[in-house]
Tab-separated table of N, CA and C in Angstrom:
chain	number	residue	atom	x	y	z
A	75	MET	N	1.132	-1.163	-0.254
A	75	MET	CA	0.307	0.040	0.072
A	75	MET	C	1.244	1.598	-0.026
A	76	ASN	N	1.446	1.820	0.700
A	76	ASN	CA	3.113	2.527	0.496
A	76	ASN	C	3.091	2.479	-0.549
A	77	ILE	N	3.301	1.750	-1.028
A	77	ILE	CA	3.952	1.966	-2.679
A	77	ILE	C	3.015	2.211	-3.552
A	78	MET	N	2.309	2.188	-4.008
A	78	MET	CA	0.922	2.509	-4.256
A	78	MET	C	0.796	4.258	-4.037
A	79	LYS	N	1.615	4.845	-2.764
A	79	LYS	CA	0.217	5.706	-2.588
A	79	LYS	C	1.841	6.889	-3.043
A	80	GLN	N	3.240	5.791	-2.172
A	80	GLN	CA	4.167	6.857	-3.136
A	80	GLN	C	3.972	6.719	-5.270
A	81	THR	N	3.357	5.950	-6.129
A	81	THR	CA	3.031	5.856	-7.282
A	81	THR	C	2.328	6.749	-7.916
A	82	LYS	N	1.610	7.398	-6.497
A	82	LYS	CA	-0.248	8.040	-7.326
A	82	LYS	C	0.684	9.969	-6.495
A	83	VAL	N	1.455	9.790	-6.369
A	83	VAL	CA	2.203	11.322	-5.758
A	83	VAL	C	3.006	11.320	-7.677
A	84	LYS	N	4.017	10.487	-7.392
A	84	LYS	CA	4.974	10.532	-8.526
A	84	LYS	C	4.045	10.523	-9.784
A	85	SER	N	3.363	10.185	-9.804
A	85	SER	CA	2.572	10.670	-10.912
A	85	SER	C	2.105	11.851	-10.751
A	86	TRP	N	1.223	12.357	-10.152
A	86	TRP	CA	1.336	13.690	-9.898
A	86	TRP	C	1.947	14.948	-10.165
A	87	ILE	N	3.571	14.065	-9.998
A	87	ILE	CA	4.754	15.546	-10.098
A	87	ILE	C	4.819	16.282	-11.421
A	88	PRO	N	5.222	15.749	-12.388
A	88	PRO	CA	5.732	16.536	-13.744
A	88	PRO	C	4.284	17.432	-13.758
A	89	LEU	N	3.369	16.703	-13.468
A	89	LEU	CA	1.600	17.646	-13.705
A	89	LEU	C	1.745	19.646	-13.077
A	90	PHE	N	2.734	19.016	-11.816
A	90	PHE	CA	2.423	19.516	-10.991
A	90	PHE	C	3.279	20.922	-11.356
A	91	VAL	N	4.128	20.240	-12.437
A	91	VAL	CA	5.892	21.393	-13.050
A	91	VAL	C	5.595	21.928	-13.580
A	92	ALA	N	5.033	21.063	-14.230
A	92	ALA	CA	4.696	21.640	-15.200
A	92	ALA	C	3.204	23.038	-15.495
A	93	ILE	N	2.554	22.958	-14.583
A	93	ILE	CA	1.064	24.217	-13.848
A	93	ILE	C	1.830	25.176	-13.422
A	94	LEU	N	3.726	24.846	-12.471
A	94	LEU	CA	4.072	25.924	-11.601
A	94	LEU	C	4.733	26.881	-12.899
A	95	CYS	N	5.399	25.907	-14.377
A	95	CYS	CA	5.964	26.322	-15.358
A	95	CYS	C	4.920	27.150	-16.122
A	96	LEU	N	3.686	27.031	-16.154
A	96	LEU	CA	2.285	27.429	-16.818
A	96	LEU	C	2.587	28.892	-15.751
A	97	ILE	N	2.685	29.093	-15.400
A	97	ILE	CA	1.688	29.771	-14.517
A	97	ILE	C	3.873	31.072	-14.431
A	98	ALA	N	4.693	30.872	-13.726
A	98	ALA	CA	5.525	31.718	-14.392
A	98	ALA	C	6.351	32.316	-16.065
A	99	VAL	N	4.933	31.300	-17.231
A	99	VAL	CA	5.710	31.865	-18.150
A	99	VAL	C	5.157	32.857	-18.546
A	100	SER	N	3.727	33.008	-18.008
A	100	SER	CA	2.839	33.599	-18.502
A	100	SER	C	3.503	35.091	-18.067
A	101	PRO	N	3.136	35.808	-17.339
A	101	PRO	CA	3.314	36.737	-17.440
A	101	PRO	C	5.033	37.338	-18.128
A	102	VAL	N	5.967	37.050	-18.456
A	102	VAL	CA	7.261	37.227	-18.908
A	102	VAL	C	6.659	36.288	-20.251
A	103	MET	N	5.664	35.935	-20.917
A	103	MET	CA	4.954	35.855	-22.345
A	103	MET	C	4.499	37.383	-22.427
A	104	ALA	N	3.172	38.210	-21.391
A	104	ALA	CA	2.536	39.550	-21.850
A	104	ALA	C	3.626	40.330	-21.759
A	105	ILE	N	4.298	40.293	-20.989
A	105	ILE	CA	5.773	41.875	-21.076
A	105	ILE	C	6.381	41.671	-21.969
A	106	SER	N	6.801	40.231	-22.243
A	106	SER	CA	7.317	40.318	-24.387
A	106	SER	C	6.815	41.421	-25.107
A	107	GLN	N	5.523	40.561	-24.862
A	107	GLN	CA	4.505	39.968	-26.434
A	107	GLN	C	4.328	41.772	-26.088
A	108	HIS	N	4.009	42.549	-24.902
A	108	HIS	CA	4.603	44.117	-24.887
A	108	HIS	C	5.027	45.367	-26.146
A	109	SER	N	6.247	44.119	-25.404
A	109	SER	CA	7.171	45.156	-25.797
A	109	SER	C	7.387	44.976	-27.014
A	110	THR	N	6.827	43.955	-27.474
A	110	THR	CA	7.555	43.898	-28.976
A	110	THR	C	6.367	45.248	-29.381
A	111	ASP	N	5.315	44.715	-29.180
A	111	ASP	CA	4.158	45.546	-30.035
A	111	ASP	C	4.508	47.176	-29.517
A	112	THR	N	4.787	47.777	-28.662
A	112	THR	CA	5.574	48.957	-29.035
A	112	THR	C	7.092	48.924	-28.977
A	113	ALA	N	7.758	48.180	-29.381
A	113	ALA	CA	8.771	48.197	-30.493
A	113	ALA	C	9.287	48.687	-31.650
A	114	SER	N	7.653	47.074	-32.249
A	114	SER	CA	7.059	47.506	-33.584
A	114	SER	C	6.821	49.389	-34.071
A	115	ARG	N	6.220	49.060	-33.050
A	115	ARG	CA	4.988	50.544	-33.779
A	115	ARG	C	5.775	52.260	-33.871
A	116	LEU	N	7.143	51.661	-32.695
A	116	LEU	CA	8.164	53.141	-33.209
A	116	LEU	C	9.002	53.112	-33.478
A	117	ILE	N	9.470	51.595	-34.255
A	117	ILE	CA	10.497	51.476	-34.953
A	117	ILE	C	9.493	51.704	-36.694
A	118	GLY	N	8.542	51.689	-36.603
A	118	GLY	CA	7.706	51.602	-37.884
A	118	GLY	C	7.361	52.650	-38.462
A	119	ASP	N	7.896	53.398	-37.090
A	119	ASP	CA	6.721	55.453	-37.492
A	119	ASP	C	7.713	56.239	-38.408
A	120	LYS	N	8.055	56.663	-39.212
A	120	LYS	CA	8.705	58.005	-39.927
A	120	LYS	C	8.663	58.793	-39.496
A	121	PHE	N	8.652	59.106	-38.181
A	121	PHE	CA	9.016	60.485	-37.611
A	121	PHE	C	10.171	60.312	-36.745
A	122	VAL	N	9.677	59.290	-35.848
A	122	VAL	CA	10.330	59.272	-34.457
A	122	VAL	C	11.821	59.131	-35.621
A	123	GLY	N	12.734	59.824	-34.156
A	123	GLY	CA	14.304	59.652	-34.318
A	123	GLY	C	14.838	60.985	-34.880
A	124	GLY	N	16.225	60.994	-34.492
A	124	GLY	CA	16.671	62.053	-35.523
A	124	GLY	C	16.951	62.395	-36.203
A	125	TRP	N	17.379	63.652	-36.867
A	125	TRP	CA	17.338	64.559	-38.060
A	125	TRP	C	18.233	66.105	-38.894
A	126	SER	N	19.097	65.238	-39.346
A	126	SER	CA	20.493	66.270	-40.003
A	126	SER	C	19.356	67.427	-40.722
A	127	TYR	N	19.020	68.829	-41.226
A	127	TYR	CA	18.622	69.094	-41.372
A	127	TYR	C	19.047	70.016	-42.144
A	128	THR	N	19.313	70.709	-43.251
A	128	THR	CA	19.871	71.468	-43.902
A	128	THR	C	18.724	72.564	-44.827
A	129	VAL	N	18.710	73.757	-44.028
A	129	VAL	CA	18.238	75.112	-44.731
A	129	VAL	C	18.066	75.849	-45.526
A	130	GLU	N	18.399	75.687	-46.765
A	130	GLU	CA	18.571	77.020	-48.061
A	130	GLU	C	18.499	78.255	-47.823
A	131	GLY	N	19.589	78.611	-47.876
A	131	GLY	CA	18.980	80.281	-47.772
A	131	GLY	C	18.414	81.166	-46.695
A	132	ALA	N	18.608	80.189	-45.224
A	132	ALA	CA	18.400	80.262	-44.561
A	132	ALA	C	19.743	81.288	-43.212
A	133	PRO	N	19.314	82.826	-43.597
A	133	PRO	CA	20.395	83.549	-42.138
A	133	PRO	C	22.061	82.485	-41.074
A	134	GLU	N	22.639	83.090	-41.364
A	134	GLU	CA	23.739	82.115	-40.190
A	134	GLU	C	23.722	81.769	-39.209
A	135	GLY	N	23.852	80.639	-39.226
A	135	GLY	CA	23.441	79.781	-38.138
A	135	GLY	C	21.811	79.338	-37.620
A	136	TYR	N	21.094	79.515	-38.571
A	136	TYR	CA	19.725	79.095	-38.562
A	136	TYR	C	20.383	77.435	-40.281
A	137	LYS	N	21.078	77.700	-40.315
A	137	LYS	CA	21.007	76.786	-41.780
A	137	LYS	C	21.065	75.833	-42.219
A	138	ASN	N	21.506	74.784	-40.632
A	138	ASN	CA	21.028	73.427	-40.155
A	138	ASN	C	21.516	72.663	-38.946
A	139	GLY	N	21.005	71.565	-39.051
A	139	GLY	CA	20.423	72.021	-37.290
A	139	GLY	C	19.984	70.248	-37.386
A	140	LEU	N	19.749	70.039	-35.656
A	140	LEU	CA	19.069	68.457	-36.254
A	140	LEU	C	17.879	68.415	-35.133
A	141	MET	N	16.660	68.575	-35.648
A	141	MET	CA	16.220	68.010	-35.064
A	141	MET	C	15.383	66.265	-34.907
A	142	ILE	N	14.814	66.395	-33.587
A	142	ILE	CA	14.544	65.107	-32.972
A	142	ILE	C	13.531	65.059	-32.649
A	143	ILE	N	12.791	64.165	-33.396
A	143	ILE	CA	11.156	63.703	-32.919
A	143	ILE	C	10.429	62.508	-32.273
A	144	VAL	N	9.502	62.465	-31.090
A	144	VAL	CA	9.434	61.364	-30.405
A	144	VAL	C	7.605	61.584	-31.230
A	145	LYS	N	7.577	59.868	-30.517
A	145	LYS	CA	6.319	59.925	-30.363
A	145	LYS	C	5.519	59.979	-29.160
A	146	GLU	N	4.059	60.397	-28.396
A	146	GLU	CA	4.052	60.708	-27.289
A	146	GLU	C	2.821	60.337	-26.988
A	147	GLY	N	2.263	58.854	-26.139
A	147	GLY	CA	0.922	58.865	-26.216
A	147	GLY	C	-0.408	58.699	-27.829
A	148	ASP	N	-0.659	59.711	-28.707
A	148	ASP	CA	-1.025	59.631	-29.442
A	148	ASP	C	-0.295	61.129	-30.393
A	149	GLY	N	0.371	61.920	-29.601
A	149	GLY	CA	1.163	62.584	-30.743
A	149	GLY	C	2.021	62.526	-30.492
A	150	TYR	N	2.985	64.059	-30.592
A	150	TYR	CA	4.337	63.757	-32.039
A	150	TYR	C	4.974	65.390	-30.713
A	151	LYS	N	6.636	65.270	-30.380
A	151	LYS	CA	7.104	66.521	-29.988
A	151	LYS	C	8.172	66.707	-30.419
A	152	VAL	N	8.599	67.979	-31.252
A	152	VAL	CA	8.986	68.163	-32.391
A	152	VAL	C	10.630	69.136	-31.109
A	153	GLN	N	11.909	68.873	-31.630
A	153	GLN	CA	13.331	69.418	-31.125
A	153	GLN	C	14.127	70.032	-31.661
A	154	MET	N	14.718	70.739	-31.939
A	154	MET	CA	16.008	71.453	-32.795
A	154	MET	C	16.469	71.448	-32.528
A	155	GLN	N	17.213	71.412	-32.357
A	155	GLN	CA	18.632	72.197	-32.313
A	155	GLN	C	19.813	71.378	-33.268
A	156	ILE	N	20.251	73.996	-32.995
A	156	ILE	CA	20.532	74.667	-33.555
A	156	ILE	C	21.895	75.119	-32.772
A	157	GLY	N	22.574	75.909	-34.331
A	157	GLY	CA	23.777	76.258	-33.745
A	157	GLY	C	23.537	77.138	-32.166
A	158	GLY	N	22.315	78.025	-32.373
A	158	GLY	CA	21.965	78.956	-31.012
A	158	GLY	C	21.257	78.332	-30.635
A	159	GLY	N	21.214	76.863	-29.615
A	159	GLY	CA	19.869	76.819	-29.313
A	159	GLY	C	19.058	75.418	-29.513
A	160	THR	N	17.871	74.631	-28.482
A	160	THR	CA	16.873	74.545	-29.473
A	160	THR	C	15.773	74.570	-29.197
A	161	LEU	N	14.900	74.611	-30.273
A	161	LEU	CA	13.806	75.390	-30.445
A	161	LEU	C	12.869	74.073	-29.838
A	162	LEU	N	11.367	74.468	-29.725
A	162	LEU	CA	10.770	73.313	-30.115
A	162	LEU	C	9.458	73.169	-30.525
A	163	GLY	N	9.032	72.436	-30.840
A	163	GLY	CA	8.022	72.666	-31.819
A	163	GLY	C	6.519	72.877	-30.965
A	164	ASP	N	6.113	73.570	-31.616
A	164	ASP	CA	4.375	73.708	-30.948
A	164	ASP	C	3.389	73.084	-31.675
A	165	ASN	N	2.033	72.962	-32.100
A	165	ASN	CA	0.863	72.578	-32.502
A	165	ASN	C	1.642	71.365	-33.976
A	166	VAL	N	2.030	70.245	-33.770
A	166	VAL	CA	2.592	69.164	-33.864
A	166	VAL	C	0.898	68.864	-34.100
A	167	LYS	N	0.855	68.597	-36.053
A	167	LYS	CA	-0.158	66.789	-36.768
A	167	LYS	C	0.724	66.707	-36.930
A	168	VAL	N	0.150	65.651	-37.752
A	168	VAL	CA	0.635	64.005	-38.529
A	168	VAL	C	-0.139	63.939	-39.287
A	169	LYS	N	0.072	63.887	-40.467
A	169	LYS	CA	-1.267	63.402	-41.643
A	169	LYS	C	-0.313	62.357	-42.827
A	170	GLY	N	-1.050	61.321	-42.023
A	170	GLY	CA	0.191	60.207	-43.050
A	170	GLY	C	1.640	60.463	-43.430
A	171	SER	N	2.299	60.928	-44.642
A	171	SER	CA	3.752	61.579	-44.410
A	171	SER	C	4.179	62.983	-44.473
A	172	THR	N	3.065	63.402	-43.918
A	172	THR	CA	3.493	64.836	-43.195
A	172	THR	C	3.609	65.162	-41.769
A	173	ILE	N	5.046	65.887	-41.186
A	173	ILE	CA	4.832	66.105	-40.033
A	173	ILE	C	4.265	67.553	-40.502
A	174	SER	N	3.275	68.855	-39.476
A	174	SER	CA	3.427	70.421	-39.775
A	174	SER	C	4.111	71.149	-37.720
A	175	PHE	N	4.250	71.514	-37.919
A	175	PHE	CA	3.987	72.043	-36.700
A	175	PHE	C	5.119	74.229	-36.865
A	176	ASP	N	4.949	74.257	-35.230
A	176	ASP	CA	5.398	76.697	-35.823
A	176	ASP	C	6.967	75.945	-34.460
A	177	VAL	N	7.620	76.339	-34.619
A	177	VAL	CA	8.833	77.036	-33.590
A	177	VAL	C	8.832	78.261	-34.017
A	178	MET	N	9.138	78.877	-32.168
A	178	MET	CA	9.314	80.731	-32.405
A	178	MET	C	11.260	81.218	-32.976
A	179	VAL	N	11.233	81.911	-33.432
A	179	VAL	CA	13.316	81.528	-34.653
A	179	VAL	C	12.898	83.740	-33.897
A	180	GLU	N	13.611	84.155	-32.529
A	180	GLU	CA	13.694	84.890	-32.290
A	180	GLU	C	12.049	86.043	-32.106
A	181	GLY	N	11.451	84.860	-31.243
A	181	GLY	CA	9.908	86.287	-31.853
A	181	GLY	C	9.553	85.807	-32.463
A	182	ASP	N	10.017	85.372	-33.242
A	182	ASP	CA	8.625	85.042	-34.763
A	182	ASP	C	8.917	84.118	-35.621
A	183	ASN	N	6.603	83.941	-35.385
A	183	ASN	CA	6.603	82.231	-35.873
A	183	ASN	C	6.611	81.964	-36.769
A	184	VAL	N	7.402	80.764	-37.080
A	184	VAL	CA	7.444	79.909	-38.442
A	184	VAL	C	7.459	79.023	-38.414
A	185	ALA	N	6.585	78.360	-39.429
A	185	ALA	CA	5.301	76.848	-39.324
A	185	ALA	C	6.473	76.350	-40.300
A	186	VAL	N	6.469	75.264	-39.742
A	186	VAL	CA	7.528	74.330	-40.548
A	186	VAL	C	6.736	73.262	-41.379
A	187	THR	N	6.291	72.826	-42.326
A	187	THR	CA	5.511	71.810	-42.831
A	187	THR	C	6.709	70.189	-43.648
A	188	LEU	N	7.251	69.469	-43.423
A	188	LEU	CA	8.215	68.226	-43.251
A	188	LEU	C	6.982	66.703	-44.596
A	189	THR	N	8.070	66.630	-45.399
A	189	THR	CA	7.534	65.120	-45.545
A	189	THR	C	8.392	64.035	-45.860
A	190	ALA	N	8.441	63.327	-45.187
A	190	ALA	CA	8.616	61.500	-44.723
A	190	ALA	C	9.106	60.718	-45.899
A	191	LYS	N	9.556	60.548	-46.497
A	191	LYS	CA	10.013	59.515	-47.200
A	191	LYS	C	11.367	58.963	-46.967
A	192	GLY	N	11.274	57.448	-46.928
A	192	GLY	CA	12.347	56.785	-45.896
A	192	GLY	C	13.031	56.823	-44.737
A	193	ASP	N	14.339	57.383	-45.319
A	193	ASP	CA	15.354	58.261	-44.651
A	193	ASP	C	15.351	60.009	-44.860
A	194	THR	N	15.254	60.009	-45.591
A	194	THR	CA	14.943	61.713	-46.610
A	194	THR	C	13.740	61.939	-45.793
A	195	ILE	N	13.942	63.554	-45.698
A	195	ILE	CA	12.731	64.005	-45.186
A	195	ILE	C	12.734	66.112	-45.932
A	196	THR	N	11.286	66.401	-46.780
A	196	THR	CA	12.027	67.402	-47.238
A	196	THR	C	10.623	68.327	-47.532
A	197	GLY	N	11.166	69.596	-47.325
A	197	GLY	CA	9.982	70.614	-47.284
A	197	GLY	C	10.042	71.666	-47.052
A	198	LYS	N	9.716	72.548	-46.248
A	198	LYS	CA	9.304	73.978	-46.174
A	198	LYS	C	9.201	74.459	-45.487
A	199	SER	N	9.684	76.414	-44.550
A	199	SER	CA	10.111	76.594	-43.756
A	199	SER	C	8.683	78.426	-43.629
A	200	THR	N	8.594	78.504	-43.555
A	200	THR	CA	7.776	79.664	-44.483
A	200	THR	C	7.555	80.391	-42.733
A	201	SER	N	8.020	82.115	-43.176
A	201	SER	CA	7.946	83.702	-42.102
A	201	SER	C	7.588	84.600	-42.308
A	202	SER	N	8.263	85.804	-41.510
A	202	SER	CA	8.246	87.388	-42.282
A	202	SER	C	9.304	87.254	-43.244
A	203	GLU	N	10.307	86.521	-42.619
A	203	GLU	CA	11.334	86.280	-43.754
A	203	GLU	C	11.274	86.094	-45.101
A	204	GLY	N	10.099	84.942	-45.621
A	204	GLY	CA	10.322	84.250	-46.438
A	204	GLY	C	9.879	82.911	-46.437
A	205	SER	N	10.261	81.650	-47.438
A	205	SER	CA	10.013	80.638	-47.211
A	205	SER	C	11.716	79.889	-47.845
A	206	PHE	N	11.000	78.811	-47.134
A	206	PHE	CA	12.972	78.058	-47.430
A	206	PHE	C	12.094	76.579	-47.337
A	207	THR	N	13.676	76.502	-48.355
A	207	THR	CA	12.949	74.499	-48.522
A	207	THR	C	14.043	74.105	-47.520
A	208	ILE	N	13.906	73.306	-46.504
A	208	ILE	CA	14.172	71.976	-46.001
A	208	ILE	C	13.998	70.972	-46.209
A	209	LYS	N	16.028	70.308	-46.504
A	209	LYS	CA	16.185	69.301	-46.298
A	209	LYS	C	16.532	68.323	-45.495
A	210	GLY	N	16.419	66.786	-44.926
A	210	GLY	CA	17.252	66.077	-44.690
A	210	GLY	C	17.205	64.991	-44.593
A	211	GLU	N	18.000	63.970	-43.729
A	211	GLU	CA	18.356	62.942	-43.378
A	211	GLU	C	18.667	62.338	-42.345
A	212	LYS	N	17.795	61.134	-42.119
A	212	LYS	CA	18.059	60.704	-40.455
A	212	LYS	C	18.645	60.054	-39.831
A	213	THR	N	19.613	60.794	-38.915
A	213	THR	CA	21.043	60.387	-38.442
A	213	THR	C	20.623	58.973	-37.148
A	214	LEU	N	19.992	59.030	-36.345
A	214	LEU	CA	19.071	58.596	-35.184
A	214	LEU	C	17.823	57.917	-35.310
A	215	SER	N	18.344	56.954	-35.466
A	215	SER	CA	16.720	55.415	-35.451
A	215	SER	C	16.755	55.024	-34.295
A	216	MET	N	15.483	54.397	-33.993
A	216	MET	CA	14.626	53.705	-33.801
A	216	MET	C	15.710	52.083	-34.016
A	217	GLU	N	15.672	52.140	-34.872
A	217	GLU	CA	16.426	50.233	-35.273
A	217	GLU	C	17.926	49.981	-35.069
């Protein structure tokens, strides 16, 4: 009889171990899936990253810089780093492959509209000084 009880207990051990493994692995799989989904959304985003850009005909100090675009919730944030400092984008809007925003440059509002295609971005900026062509390429990527 004692041998019979040992046999029954031994037959439950593999099942018990399997259940414990499933319980332990489930949260890890859920976290892993969430991280993969988030990374896929960011990597697949055409705007997110750092863009080295030039502005044709712009005054000295504003001809080139680095533009950082990040996704926050359902919206985007834009930061432009130029020789004279950092400019933050306001009223950032995205429609398809186009992103538009405003920046204040020395008290003057500058409207920027850019279209992303692969690792390049092109568009224009418009202010009281006129319109200027912007060209850039992605230099920092989430990939």
